[in-house]
Amino acid sequence: MKRIAVLPGDGIGPEVTEAAVKAIKKAAVKYNIDISLEYGKIGGIAIDETGSPFPETTEALCQRADAILLGAVGGEKWNDLPSEKRPESGLLSMRKKVGTFANLRPASIMPGMEGASPLAPRIIGDGFDILFVRELTGGIYFGEKGVSLSDDSHIAWDKMSYSEMEIKRIARMAFEEAFKRRKNLVSVDKANVLKSSRLWRQTVENMSKEYPSVKLRHMYVDNAAMQLVINPRQFDVILAPNMFGDILSDEAAAITGSIGLLASASLRADGKGIYEPIHGSAPDIAGKDIANPIAAILSAAMLLRHAFGEEKAASSIEAAVYKVLKEGKRTLDIARENEIPIGTMEMTKEIITRM
Ligand code: IPM
Ligand code: MN
C-alpha cells in the first residue's frame, strides 16, 4: 500500500488538490495501484487551528507517507504575522524537515497553447521544453537572518551560504536529468559578485568531468532572466540556487502561457518527495470555481511517476490534459477573448473522463 499525505492548504489549494486527488483515484482504479490518502493541515489553516503553520501532527503524517501532495499556502489574513509564523514558513519547514533539496519544475509550451504565451511567435517557434532543477533547502532562504533596531537606523540581513555538499547533491541531480534529456545544462549563478556563487560554479564545473556527454554552460542570473525571454529554446535543463531558481521558474512559467499549468516535484536523494503546483494560493479567486486545476493534476502525474514508478498511470493523466487543451477547453486564466471559459470542476471532469 502506498501512502499519500494530502495537504490542501489555503486559498485555491483545496479546490485544485481535490482535482488532483480525483485524478489519482481514477488512475489507482484503472492501473490497479493500492493507495491510501491521509489529509493534513499546513499554512494559514494550520495556524488558525493549531497556532503553527506546520504542526507536529502534519510533520508526522509527512514522515510516514510515501509521497506528499500539496496545494498552496498563504493569504492576506496572515500577512502581518512575523516571518517565522507565516504560512510560507510552514512550507519551508516542511521542505527542510522532509529534506527535499531538489525542486524539479518542468516548463514547456503545451500542445495547442502556443498562442497563450506572451512571447512573439518568432521567439516561441515550435515551443520550448525546459526543466528547472532548483536547490530547495539551502541558500539565502535558510541562512542566518536578523534585524537590529536602533533609533536612527534599522538593519536587517539574510545570509546566503552554500556548502560544497549542498551544491554537489543538487548538481548531480541536474546532470542526471540533463543526461536523460537533451544533454544540455545551464548552471545559473552570480559568480561575478557573490562568493557563494564562485563555489557553486567551481563545484558544478568539477562535476562536469563525470558527465562528458552533457554540455555545461554557466550563466549569470541576470543574463539568464533575459535569455529566457529572448531565446527560451536554447535551454534544456537549468540548474539554479534556491532564490534564483524561485525567480526564474516563475518567469519561465509566465512565458508558457499560465502559471496555472505547471507542476513540480521536490525530491530528496531516496526519491521521496512533495508534489505541488508551482502557483500560489491565489486568495482573490479562491472558492469561485475558476482556478485552473491543471498544474495540480499534472503534479499528481509527477507523483505517480517519481514516487511510485507508475509510468502508465502518469502518462494517462498527462495525455488526458493535453487532449483537453488541444480540444480547446480553457479555464479563465488561459482563455482568449473569443473563448468561453469553463470552471475548475468542469475542467477536472473533462480531464478525468479522458484518462
Ligand atoms: C515557491 C514559492 C515559495 C518559495 C514561497 C511560498 C515560500 O514561491 O514554491 O516557489 O519561495 O519557494
Ligand atoms: Mn516561487
mmCIF file of C-alpha atoms and ligand atoms in Angstrom:
data_model
loop_
_atom_site.group_PDB
_atom_site.id
_atom_site.type_symbol
_atom_site.label_atom_id
_atom_site.label_comp_id
_atom_site.label_asym_id
_atom_site.label_seq_id
_atom_site.Cartn_x
_atom_site.Cartn_y
_atom_site.Cartn_z
ATOM 1 C CA MET A 1 0.000 0.000 0.000
ATOM 2 C CA LYS A 2 1.311 3.440 -0.966
ATOM 3 C CA ARG A 3 0.511 6.211 1.465
ATOM 4 C CA ILE A 4 -0.113 9.713 0.194
ATOM 5 C CA ALA A 5 -0.220 12.644 2.617
ATOM 6 C CA VAL A 6 -2.622 15.234 1.191
ATOM 7 C CA LEU A 7 -2.110 18.818 2.357
ATOM 8 C CA PRO A 8 -4.576 21.122 0.562
ATOM 9 C CA GLY A 9 -3.508 24.314 2.388
ATOM 10 C CA ASP A 10 -5.038 27.729 1.691
ATOM 11 C CA GLY A 11 -6.772 29.785 -0.999
ATOM 12 C CA ILE A 12 -7.321 27.754 -4.157
ATOM 13 C CA GLY A 13 -5.205 24.946 -2.636
ATOM 14 C CA PRO A 14 -8.184 22.822 -1.540
ATOM 15 C CA GLU A 15 -10.043 23.110 -4.886
ATOM 16 C CA VAL A 16 -7.098 22.201 -7.070
ATOM 17 C CA THR A 17 -5.902 19.478 -4.690
ATOM 18 C CA GLU A 18 -9.336 17.864 -4.851
ATOM 19 C CA ALA A 19 -8.980 17.816 -8.631
ATOM 20 C CA ALA A 20 -5.579 16.131 -8.287
ATOM 21 C CA VAL A 21 -6.992 13.585 -5.835
ATOM 22 C CA LYS A 22 -9.746 12.711 -8.322
ATOM 23 C CA ALA A 23 -7.115 12.052 -10.982
ATOM 24 C CA ILE A 24 -5.108 9.861 -8.592
ATOM 25 C CA LYS A 25 -8.202 7.876 -7.595
ATOM 26 C CA LYS A 26 -9.119 7.271 -11.212
ATOM 27 C CA ALA A 27 -5.546 6.202 -12.021
ATOM 28 C CA ALA A 28 -5.486 3.922 -8.979
ATOM 29 C CA VAL A 29 -8.596 2.074 -10.141
ATOM 30 C CA LYS A 30 -7.551 1.920 -13.775
ATOM 31 C CA TYR A 31 -3.986 0.759 -13.157
ATOM 32 C CA ASN A 32 -4.597 -1.232 -10.010
ATOM 33 C CA ILE A 33 -2.483 0.841 -7.641
ATOM 34 C CA ASP A 34 -3.092 0.285 -3.945
ATOM 35 C CA ILE A 35 -3.109 3.738 -2.340
ATOM 36 C CA SER A 36 -4.278 5.381 0.859
ATOM 37 C CA LEU A 37 -4.922 9.099 1.275
ATOM 38 C CA GLU A 38 -4.481 10.828 4.600
ATOM 39 C CA TYR A 39 -5.292 14.547 4.957
ATOM 40 C CA GLY A 40 -3.288 17.062 6.984
ATOM 41 C CA LYS A 41 -3.127 20.806 7.619
ATOM 42 C CA ILE A 42 -0.431 23.226 6.568
ATOM 43 C CA GLY A 43 -0.130 27.007 6.176
ATOM 44 C CA GLY A 44 -2.762 29.523 7.238
ATOM 45 C CA ILE A 45 -5.444 26.984 8.024
ATOM 46 C CA ALA A 46 -2.989 25.166 10.298
ATOM 47 C CA ILE A 47 -2.144 28.454 12.031
ATOM 48 C CA ASP A 48 -5.837 29.108 12.649
ATOM 49 C CA GLU A 49 -6.449 25.653 14.063
ATOM 50 C CA THR A 50 -3.216 24.862 15.886
ATOM 51 C CA GLY A 51 -1.157 28.048 16.077
ATOM 52 C CA SER A 52 1.605 26.575 13.925
ATOM 53 C CA PRO A 53 1.950 26.653 10.104
ATOM 54 C CA PHE A 54 3.498 23.149 10.135
ATOM 55 C CA PRO A 55 2.111 21.343 13.200
ATOM 56 C CA GLU A 56 3.762 18.228 14.599
ATOM 57 C CA THR A 57 0.843 16.034 13.547
ATOM 58 C CA THR A 58 1.348 17.160 9.958
ATOM 59 C CA GLU A 59 5.074 16.554 10.206
ATOM 60 C CA ALA A 60 4.449 13.018 11.498
ATOM 61 C CA LEU A 61 1.985 12.439 8.668
ATOM 62 C CA CYS A 62 4.601 13.594 6.126
ATOM 63 C CA GLN A 63 7.337 11.464 7.645
ATOM 64 C CA ARG A 64 5.304 8.260 7.430
ATOM 65 C CA ALA A 65 3.903 8.940 3.963
ATOM 66 C CA ASP A 66 5.472 7.618 0.758
ATOM 67 C CA ALA A 67 4.641 10.857 -1.037
ATOM 68 C CA ILE A 68 3.160 14.249 -0.220
ATOM 69 C CA LEU A 69 0.578 16.043 -2.356
ATOM 70 C CA LEU A 70 0.403 19.747 -1.584
ATOM 71 C CA GLY A 71 -1.938 22.541 -2.678
ATOM 72 C CA ALA A 72 -0.724 26.028 -1.781
ATOM 73 C CA VAL A 73 -0.256 28.162 1.304
ATOM 74 C CA GLY A 74 -0.701 31.797 2.298
ATOM 75 C CA GLY A 75 -3.183 34.643 2.189
ATOM 76 C CA GLU A 76 -3.927 38.212 3.148
ATOM 77 C CA LYS A 77 -5.210 37.182 6.561
ATOM 78 C CA TRP A 78 -1.796 36.005 7.779
ATOM 79 C CA ASN A 79 0.377 38.657 6.092
ATOM 80 C CA ASP A 80 1.029 40.673 9.216
ATOM 81 C CA LEU A 81 2.439 37.793 11.239
ATOM 82 C CA PRO A 82 6.197 37.728 11.880
ATOM 83 C CA SER A 83 8.019 35.767 9.187
ATOM 84 C CA GLU A 84 8.572 32.593 11.243
ATOM 85 C CA LYS A 85 4.836 32.381 11.991
ATOM 86 C CA ARG A 86 3.605 32.948 8.454
ATOM 87 C CA PRO A 87 2.066 30.195 6.296
ATOM 88 C CA GLU A 88 5.121 30.279 3.991
ATOM 89 C CA SER A 89 7.368 29.276 6.861
ATOM 90 C CA GLY A 90 5.281 26.098 7.195
ATOM 91 C CA LEU A 91 6.176 25.235 3.624
ATOM 92 C CA LEU A 92 9.848 25.994 4.212
ATOM 93 C CA SER A 93 9.888 23.887 7.410
ATOM 94 C CA MET A 94 8.296 21.019 5.570
ATOM 95 C CA ARG A 95 10.901 21.159 2.769
ATOM 96 C CA LYS A 96 13.696 21.291 5.318
ATOM 97 C CA LYS A 97 12.341 18.608 7.644
ATOM 98 C CA VAL A 98 11.440 16.163 4.916
ATOM 99 C CA GLY A 99 14.790 17.013 3.311
ATOM 100 C CA THR A 100 13.598 17.638 -0.240
ATOM 101 C CA PHE A 101 16.612 19.535 -1.553
ATOM 102 C CA ALA A 102 15.843 19.182 -5.263
ATOM 103 C CA ASN A 103 12.953 21.046 -6.826
ATOM 104 C CA LEU A 104 12.130 19.905 -10.363
ATOM 105 C CA ARG A 105 9.993 22.351 -12.296
ATOM 106 C CA PRO A 106 9.268 21.467 -15.912
ATOM 107 C CA ALA A 107 8.202 24.447 -18.034
ATOM 108 C CA SER A 108 7.102 23.761 -21.571
ATOM 109 C CA ILE A 109 4.609 25.062 -24.069
ATOM 110 C CA MET A 110 1.815 22.512 -24.034
ATOM 111 C CA PRO A 111 0.194 21.337 -27.271
ATOM 112 C CA GLY A 112 -2.169 23.946 -28.622
ATOM 113 C CA MET A 113 -1.047 26.553 -26.084
ATOM 114 C CA GLU A 114 1.418 28.438 -28.321
ATOM 115 C CA GLY A 115 -0.999 31.344 -28.595
ATOM 116 C CA ALA A 116 -1.245 31.784 -24.832
ATOM 117 C CA SER A 117 2.411 32.740 -24.430
ATOM 118 C CA PRO A 118 3.093 36.463 -24.104
ATOM 119 C CA LEU A 119 6.181 35.997 -26.297
ATOM 120 C CA ALA A 120 6.140 36.689 -30.032
ATOM 121 C CA PRO A 121 5.572 33.665 -32.328
ATOM 122 C CA ARG A 122 9.030 34.124 -33.891
ATOM 123 C CA ILE A 123 10.563 33.571 -30.456
ATOM 124 C CA ILE A 124 8.295 30.689 -29.457
ATOM 125 C CA GLY A 125 8.804 28.863 -32.764
ATOM 126 C CA ASP A 126 7.517 25.338 -32.263
ATOM 127 C CA GLY A 127 7.789 25.679 -28.496
ATOM 128 C CA PHE A 128 10.331 25.131 -25.746
ATOM 129 C CA ASP A 129 10.790 22.483 -23.093
ATOM 130 C CA ILE A 130 12.841 23.453 -20.044
ATOM 131 C CA LEU A 131 13.418 21.611 -16.787
ATOM 132 C CA PHE A 132 14.422 23.715 -13.799
ATOM 133 C CA VAL A 133 16.429 21.975 -11.109
ATOM 134 C CA ARG A 134 16.218 24.398 -8.195
ATOM 135 C CA GLU A 135 18.120 23.921 -4.920
ATOM 136 C CA LEU A 136 15.415 23.970 -2.254
ATOM 137 C CA THR A 137 16.755 23.589 1.284
ATOM 138 C CA GLY A 138 19.739 25.920 1.377
ATOM 139 C CA GLY A 139 20.996 29.321 0.290
ATOM 140 C CA ILE A 140 19.514 32.621 1.363
ATOM 141 C CA TYR A 141 16.146 31.089 2.319
ATOM 142 C CA PHE A 142 17.730 29.151 5.176
ATOM 143 C CA GLY A 143 20.752 31.279 6.094
ATOM 144 C CA GLU A 144 21.143 33.228 9.286
ATOM 145 C CA LYS A 145 18.720 36.172 9.402
ATOM 146 C CA GLY A 146 18.310 39.022 11.754
ATOM 147 C CA VAL A 147 17.229 42.540 12.464
ATOM 148 C CA SER A 148 18.875 45.168 14.537
ATOM 149 C CA LEU A 149 16.672 48.048 15.511
ATOM 150 C CA SER A 150 18.111 51.266 16.753
ATOM 151 C CA ASP A 151 16.686 54.764 16.924
ATOM 152 C CA ASP A 152 18.337 56.222 13.867
ATOM 153 C CA SER A 153 18.735 53.225 11.598
ATOM 154 C CA HIS A 154 17.297 49.761 11.259
ATOM 155 C CA ILE A 155 19.313 46.936 9.742
ATOM 156 C CA ALA A 156 18.049 43.570 8.505
ATOM 157 C CA TRP A 157 20.068 40.746 6.947
ATOM 158 C CA ASP A 158 19.711 37.347 5.323
ATOM 159 C CA LYS A 159 22.859 35.359 4.804
ATOM 160 C CA MET A 160 23.367 33.389 1.608
ATOM 161 C CA SER A 161 25.703 30.463 2.004
ATOM 162 C CA TYR A 162 26.237 27.124 0.286
ATOM 163 C CA SER A 163 28.388 24.197 1.305
ATOM 164 C CA GLU A 164 30.133 22.077 -1.276
ATOM 165 C CA MET A 165 27.988 19.117 -0.179
ATOM 166 C CA GLU A 166 24.769 21.048 -0.833
ATOM 167 C CA ILE A 167 25.966 22.115 -4.272
ATOM 168 C CA LYS A 168 27.202 18.663 -5.221
ATOM 169 C CA ARG A 169 23.971 16.830 -4.482
ATOM 170 C CA ILE A 170 21.799 19.258 -6.446
ATOM 171 C CA ALA A 171 24.332 19.457 -9.282
ATOM 172 C CA ARG A 172 24.344 15.660 -9.547
ATOM 173 C CA MET A 173 20.571 15.667 -9.849
ATOM 174 C CA ALA A 174 20.799 18.264 -12.637
ATOM 175 C CA PHE A 175 23.481 16.360 -14.559
ATOM 176 C CA GLU A 176 21.457 13.141 -14.265
ATOM 177 C CA GLU A 177 18.307 14.853 -15.549
ATOM 178 C CA ALA A 178 20.234 16.512 -18.382
ATOM 179 C CA PHE A 179 21.749 13.139 -19.286
ATOM 180 C CA LYS A 180 18.225 11.674 -19.619
ATOM 181 C CA ARG A 181 17.084 14.605 -21.774
ATOM 182 C CA ARG A 182 18.896 16.633 -24.440
ATOM 183 C CA LYS A 183 22.232 16.719 -22.558
ATOM 184 C CA ASN A 184 22.357 20.475 -22.349
ATOM 185 C CA LEU A 185 22.822 22.014 -18.893
ATOM 186 C CA VAL A 186 22.960 25.692 -17.926
ATOM 187 C CA SER A 187 24.053 26.451 -14.361
ATOM 188 C CA VAL A 188 22.897 29.820 -13.062
ATOM 189 C CA ASP A 189 24.859 31.917 -10.585
ATOM 190 C CA LYS A 190 26.129 35.421 -9.850
ATOM 191 C CA ALA A 191 29.785 34.463 -9.693
ATOM 192 C CA ASN A 192 30.894 37.934 -10.775
ATOM 193 C CA VAL A 193 29.711 39.274 -7.400
ATOM 194 C CA LEU A 194 28.955 36.530 -4.855
ATOM 195 C CA LYS A 195 31.393 34.226 -3.082
ATOM 196 C CA SER A 196 28.749 31.513 -2.691
ATOM 197 C CA SER A 197 28.280 31.642 -6.463
ATOM 198 C CA ARG A 198 32.037 31.214 -7.036
ATOM 199 C CA LEU A 199 31.925 27.990 -5.043
ATOM 200 C CA TRP A 200 28.746 26.996 -6.887
ATOM 201 C CA ARG A 201 30.369 27.489 -10.284
ATOM 202 C CA GLN A 202 33.604 25.732 -9.336
ATOM 203 C CA THR A 203 31.768 22.742 -7.864
ATOM 204 C CA VAL A 204 29.452 22.335 -10.852
ATOM 205 C CA GLU A 205 32.408 22.709 -13.227
ATOM 206 C CA ASN A 206 34.320 19.946 -11.396
ATOM 207 C CA MET A 207 31.369 17.590 -11.584
ATOM 208 C CA SER A 208 31.055 18.086 -15.330
ATOM 209 C CA LYS A 209 34.112 15.833 -15.767
ATOM 210 C CA GLU A 210 31.936 12.928 -14.651
ATOM 211 C CA TYR A 211 29.387 13.742 -17.372
ATOM 212 C CA PRO A 212 31.447 14.291 -20.523
ATOM 213 C CA SER A 213 28.415 13.885 -22.794
ATOM 214 C CA VAL A 214 26.459 16.685 -21.068
ATOM 215 C CA LYS A 215 27.258 20.131 -22.446
ATOM 216 C CA LEU A 216 27.595 22.539 -19.497
ATOM 217 C CA ARG A 217 27.378 26.326 -19.655
ATOM 218 C CA HIS A 218 27.485 28.778 -16.754
ATOM 219 C CA MET A 219 25.232 31.828 -16.943
ATOM 220 C CA TYR A 220 24.839 34.850 -14.680
ATOM 221 C CA VAL A 221 21.325 35.087 -13.301
ATOM 222 C CA ASP A 222 20.600 38.498 -14.829
ATOM 223 C CA ASN A 223 21.587 37.223 -18.242
ATOM 224 C CA ALA A 224 19.533 34.049 -17.700
ATOM 225 C CA ALA A 225 16.447 36.174 -16.948
ATOM 226 C CA MET A 226 16.992 37.974 -20.236
ATOM 227 C CA GLN A 227 17.841 34.875 -22.296
ATOM 228 C CA LEU A 228 14.594 33.226 -21.158
ATOM 229 C CA VAL A 229 12.532 35.838 -22.948
ATOM 230 C CA ILE A 230 14.734 36.415 -25.976
ATOM 231 C CA ASN A 231 15.641 32.790 -26.738
ATOM 232 C CA PRO A 232 13.968 30.200 -24.478
ATOM 233 C CA ARG A 233 14.604 27.432 -26.989
ATOM 234 C CA GLN A 234 18.335 27.381 -26.156
ATOM 235 C CA PHE A 235 17.554 25.779 -22.776
ATOM 236 C CA ASP A 236 17.127 22.149 -21.768
ATOM 237 C CA VAL A 237 17.977 21.816 -18.053
ATOM 238 C CA ILE A 238 18.614 24.882 -15.878
ATOM 239 C CA LEU A 239 20.322 24.367 -12.515
ATOM 240 C CA ALA A 240 19.904 27.197 -10.007
ATOM 241 C CA PRO A 241 20.414 28.099 -6.349
ATOM 242 C CA ASN A 242 17.257 28.454 -4.277
ATOM 243 C CA MET A 243 16.330 32.104 -4.769
ATOM 244 C CA PHE A 244 17.481 32.442 -8.371
ATOM 245 C CA GLY A 245 15.518 29.296 -9.190
ATOM 246 C CA ASP A 246 12.430 30.693 -7.463
ATOM 247 C CA ILE A 247 12.510 33.829 -9.584
ATOM 248 C CA LEU A 248 13.471 32.279 -12.920
ATOM 249 C CA SER A 249 10.929 29.469 -12.660
ATOM 250 C CA ASP A 250 8.096 31.985 -12.252
ATOM 251 C CA GLU A 251 9.377 33.827 -15.302
ATOM 252 C CA ALA A 252 9.512 30.566 -17.249
ATOM 253 C CA ALA A 253 6.004 29.683 -16.101
ATOM 254 C CA ALA A 254 4.675 33.009 -17.327
ATOM 255 C CA ILE A 255 6.119 32.524 -20.807
ATOM 256 C CA THR A 256 4.449 29.123 -21.156
ATOM 257 C CA GLY A 257 1.118 30.940 -21.062
ATOM 258 C CA SER A 258 -0.059 30.480 -17.486
ATOM 259 C CA ILE A 259 1.412 29.670 -14.133
ATOM 260 C CA GLY A 260 -1.758 27.595 -13.679
ATOM 261 C CA LEU A 261 -0.348 24.858 -15.908
ATOM 262 C CA LEU A 262 2.915 23.933 -14.244
ATOM 263 C CA ALA A 263 3.606 21.147 -11.794
ATOM 264 C CA SER A 264 6.610 20.456 -9.607
ATOM 265 C CA ALA A 265 8.304 17.736 -7.619
ATOM 266 C CA SER A 266 10.567 18.385 -4.648
ATOM 267 C CA LEU A 267 12.738 15.363 -4.045
ATOM 268 C CA ARG A 268 15.351 14.026 -1.704
ATOM 269 C CA ALA A 269 18.038 11.515 -2.662
ATOM 270 C CA ASP A 270 15.929 8.412 -1.944
ATOM 271 C CA GLY A 271 13.193 9.751 -4.220
ATOM 272 C CA LYS A 272 10.650 10.669 -1.552
ATOM 273 C CA GLY A 273 9.014 13.922 -2.453
ATOM 274 C CA ILE A 274 6.486 16.720 -2.232
ATOM 275 C CA TYR A 275 4.332 17.273 -5.305
ATOM 276 C CA GLU A 276 2.694 20.637 -5.839
ATOM 277 C CA PRO A 277 1.578 23.112 -8.455
ATOM 278 C CA ILE A 278 4.082 25.950 -8.765
ATOM 279 C CA HIS A 279 1.353 28.575 -8.493
ATOM 280 C CA GLY A 280 0.438 30.056 -5.135
ATOM 281 C CA SER A 281 -2.787 30.175 -3.152
ATOM 282 C CA ALA A 282 -4.377 32.979 -5.245
ATOM 283 C CA PRO A 283 -6.811 34.036 -2.470
ATOM 284 C CA ASP A 284 -8.533 36.530 -4.786
ATOM 285 C CA ILE A 285 -10.013 33.706 -6.867
ATOM 286 C CA ALA A 286 -10.429 31.093 -4.123
ATOM 287 C CA GLY A 287 -13.788 29.348 -3.767
ATOM 288 C CA LYS A 288 -15.107 30.680 -7.087
ATOM 289 C CA ASP A 289 -14.603 27.531 -9.145
ATOM 290 C CA ILE A 290 -12.418 29.431 -11.630
ATOM 291 C CA ALA A 291 -8.908 28.258 -10.705
ATOM 292 C CA ASN A 292 -7.027 26.143 -13.225
ATOM 293 C CA PRO A 293 -6.686 22.608 -11.812
ATOM 294 C CA ILE A 294 -4.156 21.502 -14.447
ATOM 295 C CA ALA A 295 -0.972 22.300 -12.501
ATOM 296 C CA ALA A 296 -2.255 20.263 -9.546
ATOM 297 C CA ILE A 297 -3.424 17.415 -11.780
ATOM 298 C CA LEU A 298 -0.035 17.308 -13.505
ATOM 299 C CA SER A 299 1.597 17.269 -10.052
ATOM 300 C CA ALA A 300 -0.429 14.128 -9.345
ATOM 301 C CA ALA A 301 1.033 12.637 -12.534
ATOM 302 C CA MET A 302 4.555 13.502 -11.374
ATOM 303 C CA LEU A 303 3.782 11.851 -8.039
ATOM 304 C CA LEU A 304 2.648 8.621 -9.668
ATOM 305 C CA ARG A 305 5.746 8.581 -11.873
ATOM 306 C CA HIS A 306 8.508 9.621 -9.443
ATOM 307 C CA ALA A 307 7.191 8.281 -6.140
ATOM 308 C CA PHE A 308 5.510 5.058 -7.283
ATOM 309 C CA GLY A 309 7.136 4.306 -10.642
ATOM 310 C CA GLU A 310 3.669 4.190 -12.245
ATOM 311 C CA GLU A 311 4.653 5.468 -15.661
ATOM 312 C CA LYS A 312 1.471 4.353 -17.440
ATOM 313 C CA ALA A 313 -0.795 5.980 -14.890
ATOM 314 C CA ALA A 314 1.247 9.194 -15.055
ATOM 315 C CA SER A 315 1.189 9.309 -18.839
ATOM 316 C CA SER A 316 -2.546 8.657 -18.913
ATOM 317 C CA ILE A 317 -3.110 11.781 -16.826
ATOM 318 C CA GLU A 318 -0.738 13.864 -18.950
ATOM 319 C CA ALA A 319 -2.251 12.625 -22.197
ATOM 320 C CA ALA A 320 -5.738 13.496 -20.929
ATOM 321 C CA VAL A 321 -4.607 17.027 -20.051
ATOM 322 C CA TYR A 322 -3.013 17.571 -23.470
ATOM 323 C CA LYS A 323 -6.111 16.220 -25.171
ATOM 324 C CA VAL A 324 -8.418 18.561 -23.333
ATOM 325 C CA LEU A 325 -6.180 21.533 -24.117
ATOM 326 C CA LYS A 326 -5.960 20.515 -27.737
ATOM 327 C CA GLU A 327 -9.736 20.353 -27.930
ATOM 328 C CA GLY A 328 -9.751 23.986 -26.848
ATOM 329 C CA LYS A 329 -11.127 23.610 -23.327
ATOM 330 C CA ARG A 330 -9.940 26.601 -21.303
ATOM 331 C CA THR A 331 -10.163 27.853 -17.749
ATOM 332 C CA LEU A 332 -10.328 31.617 -17.255
ATOM 333 C CA ASP A 333 -6.544 32.127 -16.932
ATOM 334 C CA ILE A 334 -5.848 30.642 -20.365
ATOM 335 C CA ALA A 335 -8.994 31.617 -22.268
ATOM 336 C CA ARG A 336 -8.675 34.215 -25.002
ATOM 337 C CA GLU A 337 -11.322 36.825 -25.816
ATOM 338 C CA ASN A 338 -13.243 34.553 -28.177
ATOM 339 C CA GLU A 339 -13.180 31.514 -25.883
ATOM 340 C CA ILE A 340 -15.769 30.710 -23.233
ATOM 341 C CA PRO A 341 -14.006 29.544 -20.065
ATOM 342 C CA ILE A 342 -15.067 26.511 -18.053
ATOM 343 C CA GLY A 343 -14.763 26.153 -14.274
ATOM 344 C CA THR A 344 -12.373 24.176 -12.093
ATOM 345 C CA MET A 345 -14.779 21.288 -11.597
ATOM 346 C CA GLU A 346 -15.799 21.042 -15.221
ATOM 347 C CA MET A 347 -12.186 21.117 -16.391
ATOM 348 C CA THR A 348 -11.378 18.359 -13.908
ATOM 349 C CA LYS A 349 -14.268 16.250 -15.157
ATOM 350 C CA GLU A 350 -13.204 16.728 -18.781
ATOM 351 C CA ILE A 351 -9.696 15.532 -17.930
ATOM 352 C CA ILE A 352 -10.763 12.565 -15.797
ATOM 353 C CA THR A 353 -13.171 11.233 -18.402
ATOM 354 C CA ARG A 354 -10.350 11.203 -20.973
ATOM 355 C CA MET A 355 -7.967 9.198 -18.800
HETATM 356 C C1 IPM B 1 7.567 28.653 -4.446
HETATM 357 C C2 IPM B 1 7.011 29.734 -3.561
HETATM 358 C C3 IPM B 1 7.682 29.620 -2.200
HETATM 359 C C4 IPM B 1 9.172 29.821 -2.413
HETATM 360 C C5 IPM B 1 7.141 30.596 -1.141
HETATM 361 C C6 IPM B 1 5.647 30.460 -0.969
HETATM 362 C C7 IPM B 1 7.850 30.442 0.164
HETATM 363 O O1 IPM B 1 7.198 30.978 -4.127
HETATM 364 O O2 IPM B 1 7.386 27.463 -4.134
HETATM 365 O O3 IPM B 1 8.186 28.988 -5.457
HETATM 366 O O4 IPM B 1 9.643 30.965 -2.491
HETATM 367 O O5 IPM B 1 9.876 28.818 -2.503
HETATM 368 MN MN MN B 2 8.050 30.939 -6.152
#
